[in-house]
Short mmCIF file of C-alpha atoms in Angstrom, two decimals:
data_model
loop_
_atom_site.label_atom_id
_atom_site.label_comp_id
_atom_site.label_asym_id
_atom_site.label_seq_id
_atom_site.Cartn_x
_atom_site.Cartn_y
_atom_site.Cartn_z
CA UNK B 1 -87.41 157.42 92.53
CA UNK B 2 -83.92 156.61 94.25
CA UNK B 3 -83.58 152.66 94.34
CA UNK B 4 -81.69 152.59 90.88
CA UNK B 5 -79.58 155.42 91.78
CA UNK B 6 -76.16 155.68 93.12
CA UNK B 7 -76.96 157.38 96.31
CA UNK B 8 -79.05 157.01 98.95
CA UNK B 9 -82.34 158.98 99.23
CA UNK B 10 -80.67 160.61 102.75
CA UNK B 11 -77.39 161.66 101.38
CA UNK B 12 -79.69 163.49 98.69
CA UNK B 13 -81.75 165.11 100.85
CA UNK B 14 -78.91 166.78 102.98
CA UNK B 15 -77.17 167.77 99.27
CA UNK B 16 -80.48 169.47 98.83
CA UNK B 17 -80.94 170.99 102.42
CA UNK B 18 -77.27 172.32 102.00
CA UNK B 19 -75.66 169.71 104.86
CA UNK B 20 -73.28 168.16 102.91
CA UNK B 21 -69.45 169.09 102.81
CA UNK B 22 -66.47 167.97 101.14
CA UNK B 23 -66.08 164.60 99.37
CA UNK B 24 -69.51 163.62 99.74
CA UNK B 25 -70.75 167.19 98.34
CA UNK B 26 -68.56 166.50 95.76
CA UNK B 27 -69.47 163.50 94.39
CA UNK B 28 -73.13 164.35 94.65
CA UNK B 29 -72.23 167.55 92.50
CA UNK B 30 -70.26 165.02 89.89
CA UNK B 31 -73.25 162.98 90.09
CA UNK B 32 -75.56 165.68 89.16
CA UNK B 33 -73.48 166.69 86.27
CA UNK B 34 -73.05 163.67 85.01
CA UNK B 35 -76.33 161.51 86.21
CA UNK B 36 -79.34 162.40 84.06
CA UNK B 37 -81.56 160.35 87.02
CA UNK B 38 -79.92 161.81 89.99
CA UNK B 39 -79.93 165.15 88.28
CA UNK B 40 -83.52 164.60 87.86
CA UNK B 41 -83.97 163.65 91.36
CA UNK B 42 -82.23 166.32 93.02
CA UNK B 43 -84.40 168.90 91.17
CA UNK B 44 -87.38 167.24 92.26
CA UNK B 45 -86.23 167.37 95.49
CA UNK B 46 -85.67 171.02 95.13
CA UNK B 47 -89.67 171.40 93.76
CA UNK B 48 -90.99 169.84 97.17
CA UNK B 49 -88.34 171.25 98.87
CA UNK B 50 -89.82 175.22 97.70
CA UNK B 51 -93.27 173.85 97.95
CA UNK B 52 -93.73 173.27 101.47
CA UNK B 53 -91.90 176.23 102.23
CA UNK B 54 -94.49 178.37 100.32
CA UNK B 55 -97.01 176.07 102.30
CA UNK B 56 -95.24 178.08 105.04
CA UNK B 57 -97.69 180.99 107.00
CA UNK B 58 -96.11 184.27 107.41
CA UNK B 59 -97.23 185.59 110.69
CA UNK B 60 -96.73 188.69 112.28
CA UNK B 61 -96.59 189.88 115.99
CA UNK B 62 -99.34 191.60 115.81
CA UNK B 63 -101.63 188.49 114.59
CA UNK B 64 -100.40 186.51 117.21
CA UNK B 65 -102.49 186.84 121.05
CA UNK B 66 -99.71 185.64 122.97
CA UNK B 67 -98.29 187.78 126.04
CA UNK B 68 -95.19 187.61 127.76
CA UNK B 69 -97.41 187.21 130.96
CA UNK B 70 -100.97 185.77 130.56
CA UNK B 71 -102.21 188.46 132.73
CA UNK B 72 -100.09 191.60 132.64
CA UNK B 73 -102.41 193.22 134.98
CA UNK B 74 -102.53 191.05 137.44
CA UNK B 75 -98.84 191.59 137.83
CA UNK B 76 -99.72 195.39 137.98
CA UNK B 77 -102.04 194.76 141.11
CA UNK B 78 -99.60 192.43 142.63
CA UNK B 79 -97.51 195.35 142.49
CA UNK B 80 -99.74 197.91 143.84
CA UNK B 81 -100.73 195.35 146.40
CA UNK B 82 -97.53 194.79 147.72
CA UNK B 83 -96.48 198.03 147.93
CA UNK B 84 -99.57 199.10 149.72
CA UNK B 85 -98.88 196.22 152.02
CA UNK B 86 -95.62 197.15 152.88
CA UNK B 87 -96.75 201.31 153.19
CA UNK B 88 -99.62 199.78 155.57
CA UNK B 89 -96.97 197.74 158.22
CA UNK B 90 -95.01 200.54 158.43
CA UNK B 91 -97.58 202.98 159.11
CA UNK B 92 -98.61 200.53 161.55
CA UNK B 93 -95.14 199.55 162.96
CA UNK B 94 -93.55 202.73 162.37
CA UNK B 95 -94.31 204.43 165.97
CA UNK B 96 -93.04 200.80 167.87
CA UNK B 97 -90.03 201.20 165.35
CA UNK B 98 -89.16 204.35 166.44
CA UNK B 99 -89.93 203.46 169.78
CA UNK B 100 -87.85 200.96 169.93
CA UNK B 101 -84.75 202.64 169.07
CA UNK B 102 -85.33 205.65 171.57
CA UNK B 103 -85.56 203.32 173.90
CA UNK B 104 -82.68 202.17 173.30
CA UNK B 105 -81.44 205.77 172.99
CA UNK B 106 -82.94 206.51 176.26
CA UNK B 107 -81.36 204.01 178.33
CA UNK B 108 -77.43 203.87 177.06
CA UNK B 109 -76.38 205.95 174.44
CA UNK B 110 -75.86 209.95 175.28
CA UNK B 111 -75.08 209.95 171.51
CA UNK B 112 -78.91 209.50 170.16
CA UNK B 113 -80.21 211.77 172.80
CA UNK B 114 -77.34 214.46 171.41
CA UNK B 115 -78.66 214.06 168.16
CA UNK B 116 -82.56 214.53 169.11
CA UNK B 117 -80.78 218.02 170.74
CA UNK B 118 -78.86 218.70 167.56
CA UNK B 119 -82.40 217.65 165.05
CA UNK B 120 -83.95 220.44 167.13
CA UNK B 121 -81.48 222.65 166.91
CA UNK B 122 -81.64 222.75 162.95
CA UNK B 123 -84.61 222.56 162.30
CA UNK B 124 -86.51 225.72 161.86
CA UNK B 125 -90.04 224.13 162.25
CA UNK B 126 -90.51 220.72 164.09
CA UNK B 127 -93.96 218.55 165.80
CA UNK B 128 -92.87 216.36 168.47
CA UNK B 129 -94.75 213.24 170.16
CA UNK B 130 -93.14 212.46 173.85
CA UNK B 131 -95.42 208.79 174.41
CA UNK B 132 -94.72 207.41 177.91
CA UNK B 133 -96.29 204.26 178.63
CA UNK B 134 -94.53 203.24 182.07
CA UNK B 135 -94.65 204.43 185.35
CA UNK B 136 -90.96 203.90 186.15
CA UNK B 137 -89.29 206.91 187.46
CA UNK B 138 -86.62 207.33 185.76
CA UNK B 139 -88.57 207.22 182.53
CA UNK B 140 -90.99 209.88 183.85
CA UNK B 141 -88.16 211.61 184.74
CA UNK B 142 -86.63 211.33 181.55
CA UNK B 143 -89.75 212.61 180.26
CA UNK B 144 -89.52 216.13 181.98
CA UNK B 145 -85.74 216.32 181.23
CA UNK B 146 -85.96 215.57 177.81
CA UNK B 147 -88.95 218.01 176.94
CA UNK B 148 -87.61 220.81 178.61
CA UNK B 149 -83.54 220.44 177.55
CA UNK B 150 -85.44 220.28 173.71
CA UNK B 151 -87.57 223.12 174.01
CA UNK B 152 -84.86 225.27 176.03
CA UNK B 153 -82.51 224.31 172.81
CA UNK B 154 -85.48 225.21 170.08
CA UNK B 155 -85.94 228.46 172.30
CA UNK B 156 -82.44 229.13 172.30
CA UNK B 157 -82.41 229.28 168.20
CA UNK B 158 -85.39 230.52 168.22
CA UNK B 159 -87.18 227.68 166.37
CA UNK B 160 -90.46 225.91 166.67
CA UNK B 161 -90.79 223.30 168.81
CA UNK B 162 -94.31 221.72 169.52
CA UNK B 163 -94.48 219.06 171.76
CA UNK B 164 -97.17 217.03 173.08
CA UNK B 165 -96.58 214.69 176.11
CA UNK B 166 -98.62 211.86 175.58
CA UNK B 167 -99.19 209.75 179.02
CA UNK B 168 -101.08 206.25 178.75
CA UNK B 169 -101.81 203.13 180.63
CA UNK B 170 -99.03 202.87 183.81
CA UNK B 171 -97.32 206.37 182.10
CA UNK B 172 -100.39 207.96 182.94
CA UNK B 173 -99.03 208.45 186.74
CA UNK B 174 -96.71 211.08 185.14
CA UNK B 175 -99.78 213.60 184.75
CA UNK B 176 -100.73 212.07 188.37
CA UNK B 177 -102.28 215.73 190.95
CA UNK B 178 -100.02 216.09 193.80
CA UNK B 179 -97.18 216.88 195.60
CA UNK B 180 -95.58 213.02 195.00
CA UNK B 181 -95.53 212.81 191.46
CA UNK B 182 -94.45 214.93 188.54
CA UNK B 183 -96.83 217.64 188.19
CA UNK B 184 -94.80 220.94 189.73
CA UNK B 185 -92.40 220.48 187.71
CA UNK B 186 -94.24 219.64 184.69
CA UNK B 187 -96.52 222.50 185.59
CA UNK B 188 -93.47 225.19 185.51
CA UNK B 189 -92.26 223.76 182.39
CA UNK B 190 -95.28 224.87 180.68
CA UNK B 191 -95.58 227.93 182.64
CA UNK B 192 -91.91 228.13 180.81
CA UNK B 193 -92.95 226.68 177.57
CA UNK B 194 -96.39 227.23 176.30
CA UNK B 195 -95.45 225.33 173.14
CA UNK B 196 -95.81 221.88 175.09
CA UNK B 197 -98.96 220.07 176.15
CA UNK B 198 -99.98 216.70 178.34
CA UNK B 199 -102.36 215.37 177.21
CA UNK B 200 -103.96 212.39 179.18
CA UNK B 201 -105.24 208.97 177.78
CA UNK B 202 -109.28 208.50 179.06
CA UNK B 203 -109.89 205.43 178.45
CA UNK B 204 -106.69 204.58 180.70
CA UNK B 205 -108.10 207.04 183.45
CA UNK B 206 -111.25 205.15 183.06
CA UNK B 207 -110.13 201.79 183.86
CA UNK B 208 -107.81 202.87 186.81
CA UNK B 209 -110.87 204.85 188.21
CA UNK B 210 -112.86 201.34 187.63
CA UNK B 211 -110.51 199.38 189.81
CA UNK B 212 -109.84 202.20 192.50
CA UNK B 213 -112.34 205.15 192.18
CA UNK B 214 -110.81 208.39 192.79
CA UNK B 215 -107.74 207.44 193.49
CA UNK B 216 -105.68 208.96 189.97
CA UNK B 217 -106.26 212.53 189.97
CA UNK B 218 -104.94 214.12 186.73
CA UNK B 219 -103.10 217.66 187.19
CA UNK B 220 -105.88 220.17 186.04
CA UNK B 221 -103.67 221.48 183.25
CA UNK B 222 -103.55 218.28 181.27
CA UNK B 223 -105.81 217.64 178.15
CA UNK B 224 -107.99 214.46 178.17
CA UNK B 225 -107.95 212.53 174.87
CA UNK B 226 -110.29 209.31 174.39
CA UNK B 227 -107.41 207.49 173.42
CA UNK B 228 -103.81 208.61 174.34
CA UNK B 229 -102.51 205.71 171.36
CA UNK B 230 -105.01 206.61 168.39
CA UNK B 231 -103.76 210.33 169.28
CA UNK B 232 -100.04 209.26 168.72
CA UNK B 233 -101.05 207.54 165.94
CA UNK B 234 -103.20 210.64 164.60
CA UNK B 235 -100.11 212.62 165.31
CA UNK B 236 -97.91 210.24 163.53
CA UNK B 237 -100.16 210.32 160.20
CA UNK B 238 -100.36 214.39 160.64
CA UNK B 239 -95.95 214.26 160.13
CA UNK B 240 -95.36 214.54 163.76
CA UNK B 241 -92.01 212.76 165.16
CA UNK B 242 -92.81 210.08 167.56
CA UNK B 243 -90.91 209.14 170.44
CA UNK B 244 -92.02 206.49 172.77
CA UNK B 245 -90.48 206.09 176.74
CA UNK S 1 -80.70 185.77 136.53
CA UNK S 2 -80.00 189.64 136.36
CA UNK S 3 -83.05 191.75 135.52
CA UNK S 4 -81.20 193.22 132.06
CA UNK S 5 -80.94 189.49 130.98
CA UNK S 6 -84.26 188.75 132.30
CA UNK S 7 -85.00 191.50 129.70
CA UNK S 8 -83.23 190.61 127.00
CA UNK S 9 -84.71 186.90 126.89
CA UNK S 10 -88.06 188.46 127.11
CA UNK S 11 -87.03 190.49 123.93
CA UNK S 12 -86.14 187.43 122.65
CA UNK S 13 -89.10 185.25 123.00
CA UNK S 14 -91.16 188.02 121.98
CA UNK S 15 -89.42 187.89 118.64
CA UNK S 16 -89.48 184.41 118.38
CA UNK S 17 -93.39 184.23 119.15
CA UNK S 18 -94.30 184.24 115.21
CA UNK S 19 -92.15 181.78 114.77
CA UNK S 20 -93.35 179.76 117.08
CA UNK S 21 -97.21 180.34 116.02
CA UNK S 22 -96.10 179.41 111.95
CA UNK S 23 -94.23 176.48 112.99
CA UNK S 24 -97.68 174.92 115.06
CA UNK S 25 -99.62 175.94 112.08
CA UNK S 26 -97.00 173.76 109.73
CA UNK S 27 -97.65 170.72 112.26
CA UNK S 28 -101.57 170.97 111.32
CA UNK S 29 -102.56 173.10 114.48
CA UNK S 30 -106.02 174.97 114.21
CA UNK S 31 -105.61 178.61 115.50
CA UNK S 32 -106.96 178.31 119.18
CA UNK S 33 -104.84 175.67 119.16
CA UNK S 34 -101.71 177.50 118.15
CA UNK S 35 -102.82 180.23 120.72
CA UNK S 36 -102.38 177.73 123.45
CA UNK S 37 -99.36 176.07 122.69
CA UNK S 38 -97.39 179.15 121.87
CA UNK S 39 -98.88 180.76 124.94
CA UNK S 40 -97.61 177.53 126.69
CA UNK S 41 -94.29 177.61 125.06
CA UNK S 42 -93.58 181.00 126.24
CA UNK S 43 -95.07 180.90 130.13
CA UNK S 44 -93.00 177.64 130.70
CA UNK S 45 -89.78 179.47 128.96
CA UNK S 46 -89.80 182.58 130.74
CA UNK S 47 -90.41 180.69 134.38
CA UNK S 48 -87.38 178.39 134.16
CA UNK S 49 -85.12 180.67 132.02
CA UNK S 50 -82.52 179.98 134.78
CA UNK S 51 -82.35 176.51 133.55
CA UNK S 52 -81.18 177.45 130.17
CA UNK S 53 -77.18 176.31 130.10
CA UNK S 54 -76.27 177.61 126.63
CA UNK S 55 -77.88 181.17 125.79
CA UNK S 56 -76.79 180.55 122.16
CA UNK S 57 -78.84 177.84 122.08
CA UNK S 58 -81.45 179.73 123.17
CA UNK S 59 -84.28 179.68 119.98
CA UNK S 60 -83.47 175.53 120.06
CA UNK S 61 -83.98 175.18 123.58
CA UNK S 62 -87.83 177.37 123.19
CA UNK S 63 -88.50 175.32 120.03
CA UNK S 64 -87.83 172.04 122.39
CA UNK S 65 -90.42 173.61 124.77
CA UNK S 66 -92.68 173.88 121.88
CA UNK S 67 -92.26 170.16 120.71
CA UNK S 68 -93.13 169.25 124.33
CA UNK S 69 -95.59 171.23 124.82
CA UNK S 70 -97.27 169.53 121.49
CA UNK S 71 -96.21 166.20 122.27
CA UNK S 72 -98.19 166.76 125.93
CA UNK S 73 -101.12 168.30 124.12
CA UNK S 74 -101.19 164.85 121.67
CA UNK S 75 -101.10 162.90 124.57
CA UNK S 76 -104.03 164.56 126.18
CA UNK S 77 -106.04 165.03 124.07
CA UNK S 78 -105.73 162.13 121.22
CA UNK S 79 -106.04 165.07 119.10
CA UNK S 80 -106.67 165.28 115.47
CA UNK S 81 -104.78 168.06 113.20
CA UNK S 82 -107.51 170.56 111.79
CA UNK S 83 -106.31 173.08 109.48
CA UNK S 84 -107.25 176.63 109.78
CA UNK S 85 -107.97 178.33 106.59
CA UNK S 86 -108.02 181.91 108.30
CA UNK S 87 -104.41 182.43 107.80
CA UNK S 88 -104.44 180.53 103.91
CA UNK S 89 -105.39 183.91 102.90
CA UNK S 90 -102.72 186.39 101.05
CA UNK S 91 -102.89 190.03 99.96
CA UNK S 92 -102.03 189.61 96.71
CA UNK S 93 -104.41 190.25 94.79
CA UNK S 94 -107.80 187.79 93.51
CA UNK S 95 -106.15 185.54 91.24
CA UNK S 96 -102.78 185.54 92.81
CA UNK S 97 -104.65 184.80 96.20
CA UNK S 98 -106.94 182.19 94.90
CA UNK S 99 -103.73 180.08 93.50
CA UNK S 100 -102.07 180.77 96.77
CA UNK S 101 -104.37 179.67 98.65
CA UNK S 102 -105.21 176.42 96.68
CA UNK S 103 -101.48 175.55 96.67
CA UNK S 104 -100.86 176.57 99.92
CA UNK S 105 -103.78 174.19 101.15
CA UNK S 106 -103.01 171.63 98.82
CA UNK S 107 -99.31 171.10 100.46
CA UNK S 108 -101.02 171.57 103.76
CA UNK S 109 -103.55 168.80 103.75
CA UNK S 110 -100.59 166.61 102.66
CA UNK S 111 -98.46 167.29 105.35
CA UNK S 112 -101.29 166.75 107.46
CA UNK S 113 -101.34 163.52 105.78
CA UNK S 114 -97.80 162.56 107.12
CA UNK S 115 -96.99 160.82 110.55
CA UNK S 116 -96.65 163.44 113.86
CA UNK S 117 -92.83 162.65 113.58
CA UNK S 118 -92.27 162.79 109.90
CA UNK S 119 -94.23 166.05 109.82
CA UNK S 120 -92.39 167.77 113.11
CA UNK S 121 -89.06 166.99 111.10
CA UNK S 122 -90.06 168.79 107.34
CA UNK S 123 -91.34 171.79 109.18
CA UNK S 124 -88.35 172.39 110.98
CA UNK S 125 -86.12 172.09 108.06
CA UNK S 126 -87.93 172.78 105.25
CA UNK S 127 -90.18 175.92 107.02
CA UNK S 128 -88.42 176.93 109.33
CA UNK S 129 -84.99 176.48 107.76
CA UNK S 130 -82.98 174.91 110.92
CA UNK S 131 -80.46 172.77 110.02
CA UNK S 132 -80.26 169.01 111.02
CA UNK S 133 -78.09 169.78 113.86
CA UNK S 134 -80.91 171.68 115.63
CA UNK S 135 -83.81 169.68 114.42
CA UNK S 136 -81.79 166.78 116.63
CA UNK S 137 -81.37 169.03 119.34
CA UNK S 138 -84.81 170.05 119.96
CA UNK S 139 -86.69 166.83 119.14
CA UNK S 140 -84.17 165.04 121.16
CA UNK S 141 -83.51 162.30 118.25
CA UNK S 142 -79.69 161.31 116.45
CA UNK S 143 -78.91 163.43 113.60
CA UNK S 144 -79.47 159.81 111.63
CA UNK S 145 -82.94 159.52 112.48
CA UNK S 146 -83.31 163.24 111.46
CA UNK S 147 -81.98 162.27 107.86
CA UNK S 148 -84.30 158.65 107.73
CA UNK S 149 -87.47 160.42 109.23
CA UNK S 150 -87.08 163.22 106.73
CA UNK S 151 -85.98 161.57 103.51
CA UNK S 152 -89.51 159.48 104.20
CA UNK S 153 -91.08 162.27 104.72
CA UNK S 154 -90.60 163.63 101.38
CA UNK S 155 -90.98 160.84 99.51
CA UNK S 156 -94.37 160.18 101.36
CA UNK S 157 -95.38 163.74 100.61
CA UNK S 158 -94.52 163.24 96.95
CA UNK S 159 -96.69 160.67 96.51
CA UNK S 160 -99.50 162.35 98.68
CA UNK S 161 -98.95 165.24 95.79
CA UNK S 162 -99.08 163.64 92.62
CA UNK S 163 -102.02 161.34 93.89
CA UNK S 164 -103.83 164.97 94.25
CA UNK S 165 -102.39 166.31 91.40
CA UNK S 166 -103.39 163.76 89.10
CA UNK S 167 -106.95 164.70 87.79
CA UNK S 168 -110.11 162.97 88.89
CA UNK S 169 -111.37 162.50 86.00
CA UNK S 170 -108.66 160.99 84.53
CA UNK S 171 -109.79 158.94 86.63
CA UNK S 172 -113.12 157.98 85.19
CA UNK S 173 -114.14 155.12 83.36
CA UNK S 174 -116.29 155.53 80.65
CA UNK S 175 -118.96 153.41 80.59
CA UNK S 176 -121.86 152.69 77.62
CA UNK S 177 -124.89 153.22 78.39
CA UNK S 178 -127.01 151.19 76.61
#
């Protein structure tokens, strides 16, 4: 053991584990060479030293359970999740999106309304949703305008231009019978055009008709859907552009 | 923290994972037990790697999660080191494996025989081969107390030897039967 000897049981330790350095490494290697005991000591040392690090239990990767993530798949379905949420909202919020910005289109900027004309114009093939939802005139009138400068452009190039003139809730006046609203002029656009429709919303008519019976007539050539929004919608899903007034 | 980083730590602790299972089986950890704390040492690593100040002290700084994560598990449970004699076993043969394995367990029961803190300290140098600098560092003692705790280590784990090395029946005492 170290009492008798010349060095503490520490500073032979760290000799041993390699952590000495100059003077004091020295004089522990003089000591060895010259120290019977310490020598002794040192290589005992050494013994336990090897000893416990044979004691030591080579493990491999591959016999160890441990995972980066404790449940990789759940990460997997968080990721399928989420990106199912995010296709969901914007099938949901994608025809008030789009909306949104024609309105904006509609009111102000010539620009947007140039560049529906000019989408038209190049491309061969193209569905088009008109939704109105108000009864304001100039956004019925917009209406008319708007479907028939787009399919005089698409007839121009001689491209295919479907459009479908959805009229709900207050828009529904649009389609309105008679010589006050819309419907001669909407009626010689498709005499023009037979690549457009109207198509009225039902359940709309019904609840107008509710409140004051036979007072909405809808012009004969208009098509009666059950629901003039889950046709949009339908029409969304199917490819179609959507543009809401 | 940039996802290539993210990455590369991941790479990292995946390679240290062995390391981190051998060392818990040097402190006397039975293998569930070793699945849990590694598995611990690795989910609390990888959610605050952005707390990590010094990537090239990055093995010292999961080895200090390790500690913790044993020192937490002592705590709670008042737990008692079992050894696990599954991974004794070597592939070298009968004899070879038998001798192995009895010296191997031999050592083994007397480090299990040592104190939590003198045992923690011979692992990490003598096992694992870190120098004192980084046994401080992760057990968050002076590089003094590394030298005391270990230097009684050893010679407690001497003595723990040559008390099992010395025969039993040396030991006996003859006695006449009459």
């Amino acid at each position: 053991m170290t009492e008798s000897l010349p060095v503490s049981n520490e500073l032979l330790n760290a000799f041993v584990d390699n952590e000495l350095e100059g003077d004091e490494r020295d004089w522990i290697l003089y000591l060895e060479a010259n120290d019977p005991q310490v020598a002794r000591e040192i290589c005992e040392l050494r013994k336990l030293k090897s000893r416990v690090r044979a004691a030591r239990v080579e493990i491999s990767r591959e016999q160890v359970n441990t995972r980066l993530y404790k449940n990789p798949h759940s990460l997997v379905w968080y990721a399928v999740a989420s990106v199912m949420i995010v296709v969901s909202l914007l099938l949901v919020a994608m025809p008030q999106k789009v909306a949104m910005q024609y309105q904006y289109a509609s009111k102000s900027s010539h620009s947007d309304y140039a560049s529906l004309l000019q989408s038209v114009s190049q491309q061969p093939q193209q569905n088009l949703v008109l939704h109105i939802r108000t009864d304001q005139p100039e956004a019925m009138q917009h209406v008319a305008r708007l479907a028939e400068a787009l399919l005089q452009t698409a007839g121009d190039k001689k491209h295919q231009l479907v459009i479908e003139v959805i009229a709900s809730g207050p828009g529904l006046r649009l389609l309105q019978s008679g010589s006050k609203g819309f419907a001669g002029r909407l009626r010689a656009i498709q005499t023009a055009y037979p690549n457009v429709k109207f198509i009225a919303c039902r359940k709309t008519l019904k609840k107008l008709n509710q409140k004051n019976p036979g007072k909405l007539q809808i012009m004969k050539e208009a098509m009666l859907v059950a629901s003039g929004p889950d046709h949009a919608r339908l029409r969304v899903e199917q490819g179609w552009t959507y543009i809401l007034l | 923290m940039r996802w290539w980083n993210r990455r590369r730590f991941e790479q990292r602790i995946d390679m240290l994972i062995p390391r981190l299972y051998s060392v818990s089986l040097g402190w006397g950890c039975s293998k569930p037990t070793c699945d849990d704390l590694v598995q611990e040492t690795v989910t609390t690593a990888l959610s605050k790697i952005d707390q990590l100040r010094n990537p090239d002290a990055f093995d010292v700084w999961v080895f200090r999660i390790l500690v913790n994560a044993h020192r937490q598990l002592l705590r709670r449970e008042r737990w008692l080191t079992e050894l696990d004699n599954e991974f004794l076993v070597d592939d070298n043969g009968p004899s070879r494996q038998l001798e192995t394995s009895r010296t191997i367990d031999r050592v083994r029961h007397a480090i299990n025989r040592l104190s939590d803190d003198h045992r923690k300290v011979l692992v990490l140098v003598d096992m694992e081969e870190l120098s004192y600098r980084q046994v401080a560092d992760i057990l968050e003692i002076k590089l003094g107390t590394v030298m005391s705790r270990l230097g009684r280590a050893r010679k407690r784990l001497r003595s723990i030897l040559d008390e099992q090395d010395t025969p039993t029946s040396d030991k006996a005492v003859l006695r006449r039967i009459k």
